[in-house]
XYZ file of N, CA, C and O in Angstrom:
276
model
N 111.928 105.143 106.793
C 110.274 104.711 106.392
C 109.509 106.201 106.421
O 109.710 107.165 106.443
N 108.777 105.720 105.491
C 107.814 106.576 104.868
C 106.834 107.377 105.657
O 106.659 106.806 106.607
N 107.009 108.766 105.690
C 106.017 109.623 106.462
C 104.858 109.595 106.091
O 104.601 109.758 105.016
N 104.227 109.026 107.065
C 102.606 109.172 106.840
C 101.498 109.669 108.134
O 102.747 110.350 109.097
N 100.737 110.391 107.420
C 99.804 111.327 108.912
C 99.145 110.592 109.871
O 99.367 109.379 109.531
N 99.108 111.125 110.885
C 98.473 110.536 111.685
C 97.419 110.230 111.698
O 97.091 108.950 112.266
N 96.309 110.691 110.764
C 94.991 110.206 110.824
C 95.113 108.786 110.357
O 94.361 107.784 110.477
N 96.133 108.151 109.059
C 96.043 107.350 108.164
C 96.824 106.591 109.314
O 96.747 105.163 108.963
N 97.711 106.595 109.788
C 98.502 105.840 110.930
C 97.479 105.255 111.493
O 97.434 104.099 112.054
N 96.298 106.008 112.765
C 95.601 105.561 113.133
C 94.633 104.842 112.265
O 94.132 103.322 113.098
N 94.217 105.059 111.519
C 93.740 104.074 110.465
C 94.071 102.509 110.362
O 93.858 101.489 110.440
N 95.374 102.976 109.471
C 96.107 101.355 109.480
C 96.273 100.550 110.895
O 96.323 99.775 111.040
N 96.537 101.208 112.274
C 96.743 100.772 113.268
C 95.178 99.929 113.387
O 95.260 98.819 114.058
N 94.242 100.573 113.266
C 92.899 99.891 113.480
C 92.734 98.875 112.448
O 92.280 97.426 113.015
N 93.232 99.052 110.860
C 93.093 97.493 110.150
C 94.360 96.747 111.162
O 94.040 95.247 110.877
N 95.043 96.926 111.367
C 96.067 95.864 111.805
C 95.993 94.989 113.276
O 96.192 93.979 113.166
N 94.926 95.684 113.518
C 94.878 95.232 114.902
C 93.059 94.692 114.620
O 92.487 93.483 115.346
N 92.219 94.579 113.494
C 91.379 93.678 113.245
C 91.197 92.211 113.571
O 90.169 92.219 113.500
N 92.701 91.980 113.094
C 92.255 90.484 113.114
C 91.959 89.379 111.570
O 92.106 88.550 111.764
N 91.651 90.390 110.947
C 91.443 90.340 109.890
C 92.418 90.382 108.762
O 93.140 90.805 107.966
N 93.144 88.818 108.323
C 94.676 88.854 108.021
C 94.717 89.367 106.872
O 95.905 90.157 106.453
N 93.721 89.440 106.018
C 94.044 89.616 104.464
C 94.044 91.738 104.750
O 94.314 92.002 103.503
N 93.567 91.964 105.697
C 93.583 93.261 106.020
C 94.724 93.803 106.529
O 95.503 94.756 106.663
N 94.840 92.888 107.738
C 95.550 93.442 109.131
C 96.896 93.775 108.724
O 97.976 94.049 109.183
N 97.607 92.285 108.046
C 98.859 92.062 107.547
C 99.467 92.839 106.529
O 100.471 93.777 106.912
N 98.819 93.339 105.574
C 99.421 94.498 104.903
C 99.570 95.560 105.423
O 100.485 96.735 105.561
N 98.592 96.270 106.179
C 98.686 97.415 107.047
C 99.576 97.448 108.062
O 100.728 98.554 107.950
N 99.996 96.201 108.679
C 101.015 96.045 109.595
C 102.652 96.481 108.567
O 103.324 96.741 109.143
N 102.523 95.493 107.574
C 103.829 95.361 107.044
C 103.968 96.801 106.317
O 105.284 97.295 106.580
N 102.797 97.947 106.010
C 103.052 99.591 105.863
C 103.734 99.822 106.830
O 104.511 100.832 107.096
N 102.954 99.418 107.905
C 103.492 101.043 109.198
C 105.025 100.373 109.558
O 105.805 101.101 109.944
N 105.033 98.835 109.462
C 106.777 98.703 109.458
C 107.788 98.758 108.466
O 108.554 98.807 108.105
N 106.996 99.450 107.139
C 107.940 99.937 106.274
C 108.717 99.215 105.265
O 109.513 98.774 104.572
N 107.675 97.925 105.387
C 107.911 96.592 104.651
C 106.819 96.059 103.652
O 106.950 95.376 102.985
N 106.275 97.388 103.281
C 104.997 97.516 101.871
C 105.036 98.360 101.510
O 105.208 99.506 101.969
N 104.615 98.750 99.848
C 104.653 99.923 99.268
C 103.427 100.546 99.525
O 102.581 100.047 99.875
N 103.405 102.111 99.177
C 102.028 102.501 99.422
C 101.096 102.084 98.267
O 99.774 102.071 98.647
N 101.619 101.798 96.847
C 100.503 101.353 95.676
C 99.942 99.456 96.163
O 98.743 99.272 96.007
N 101.396 99.204 97.055
C 100.537 97.464 97.453
C 99.737 97.605 98.418
O 98.478 96.769 98.494
N 99.758 98.392 99.693
C 98.688 98.726 100.380
C 97.332 99.435 99.902
O 96.251 99.005 100.567
N 97.771 100.366 99.236
C 95.892 100.791 98.460
C 95.498 99.882 97.842
O 94.056 99.355 98.175
N 96.198 98.726 97.114
C 95.394 97.847 96.372
C 94.842 96.686 97.620
O 93.741 96.319 96.895
N 95.657 96.561 98.508
C 94.712 95.499 99.643
C 93.887 96.133 100.261
O 92.566 95.806 100.527
N 93.492 97.803 100.839
C 92.415 98.255 101.093
C 91.460 98.361 100.124
O 90.034 98.102 100.458
N 91.499 98.290 98.839
C 90.724 98.601 98.134
C 90.058 97.202 97.635
O 88.843 96.853 97.690
N 90.913 96.234 97.546
C 90.132 94.573 97.802
C 89.521 94.591 98.792
O 88.359 94.029 99.068
N 89.853 94.850 100.099
C 88.967 94.717 101.353
C 87.861 95.751 101.580
O 86.742 95.037 101.885
N 87.562 96.629 100.588
C 86.268 97.581 101.035
C 85.452 96.868 99.617
O 84.235 96.467 99.520
N 86.115 95.924 98.556
C 85.420 95.295 97.466
C 84.652 94.175 98.473
O 83.340 94.330 98.519
N 85.406 93.453 99.197
C 84.618 92.534 100.145
C 83.893 92.706 101.037
O 82.770 91.969 101.249
N 84.165 93.586 101.875
C 83.542 93.680 103.035
C 83.245 95.284 103.348
O 83.128 95.654 104.772
N 82.922 96.087 101.995
C 83.062 97.403 102.103
C 81.543 98.089 102.755
O 81.354 99.177 103.381
N 80.442 96.900 102.914
C 79.122 97.453 103.274
C 78.551 96.447 103.996
O 77.292 96.040 104.401
N 79.527 95.876 105.063
C 78.756 94.610 106.026
C 78.204 95.181 107.213
O 77.589 94.687 107.989
N 78.712 96.739 107.407
C 77.850 97.391 108.623
C 78.781 96.905 109.647
O 78.646 97.687 110.584
N 80.014 96.789 109.838
C 81.077 96.370 110.369
C 82.017 97.992 110.839
O 81.622 98.890 109.823
N 82.647 98.014 111.899
C 83.047 99.692 111.865
C 84.265 99.962 111.077
O 84.821 101.080 110.838
N 84.723 98.712 110.351
C 86.096 99.237 109.032
C 85.561 99.825 107.799
O 86.019 100.437 107.369
N 83.890 99.770 107.750
C 83.303 100.384 106.575
C 83.721 101.520 106.098
O 83.998 101.919 104.901
N 83.376 102.353 107.491
C 83.933 103.840 106.964
C 85.104 104.328 107.173
O 85.434 105.698 106.700
N 85.908 102.977 107.454
C 87.671 103.836 107.413
C 88.048 103.381 106.093
O 88.977 104.011 105.643
N 87.444 102.898 105.256
C 88.353 102.373 103.965
C 87.883 103.408 102.568
O 89.286 103.920 102.435
N 87.006 104.141 102.968
C 87.041 105.464 101.619
C 88.110 106.148 102.341
O 88.813 106.873 101.542
N 88.193 106.732 103.502
C 88.922 107.260 104.263
C 90.778 107.453 103.953
O 91.451 107.927 103.428
N 91.035 106.109 104.115
C 92.135 105.519 104.014
C 92.625 105.402 102.628
O 93.899 105.970 102.255
N 91.800 105.083 101.647
C 92.257 105.267 100.338
C 92.593 106.718 100.220
O 92.952 107.122 98.884
N 91.668 107.482 100.045
C 91.746 108.955 99.911
C 93.034 109.589 100.514
O 93.801 110.202 99.908
N 93.203 109.070 101.284
C 94.713 109.706 102.369
C 96.240 108.916 101.496
O 96.956 109.454 101.794
N 95.870 107.730 101.191
C 96.625 106.827 100.444
C 96.935 107.611 99.092
O 98.455 107.430 98.244
């Protein structure tokens, strides 16, 4: 399994628990070692595009996750 920093792990756990399937599923798959970093980055970028300015708690996490990826 790929080593990831604790900050990124915490963000991905938040994404995985979000209930938003388009983001939760790739985050959980990455945490399980079943998704590449590139695929996760694409999923987070897509989520940011769709929902990055809606005012939810995830908005501030997208840019940090992308920077850490």
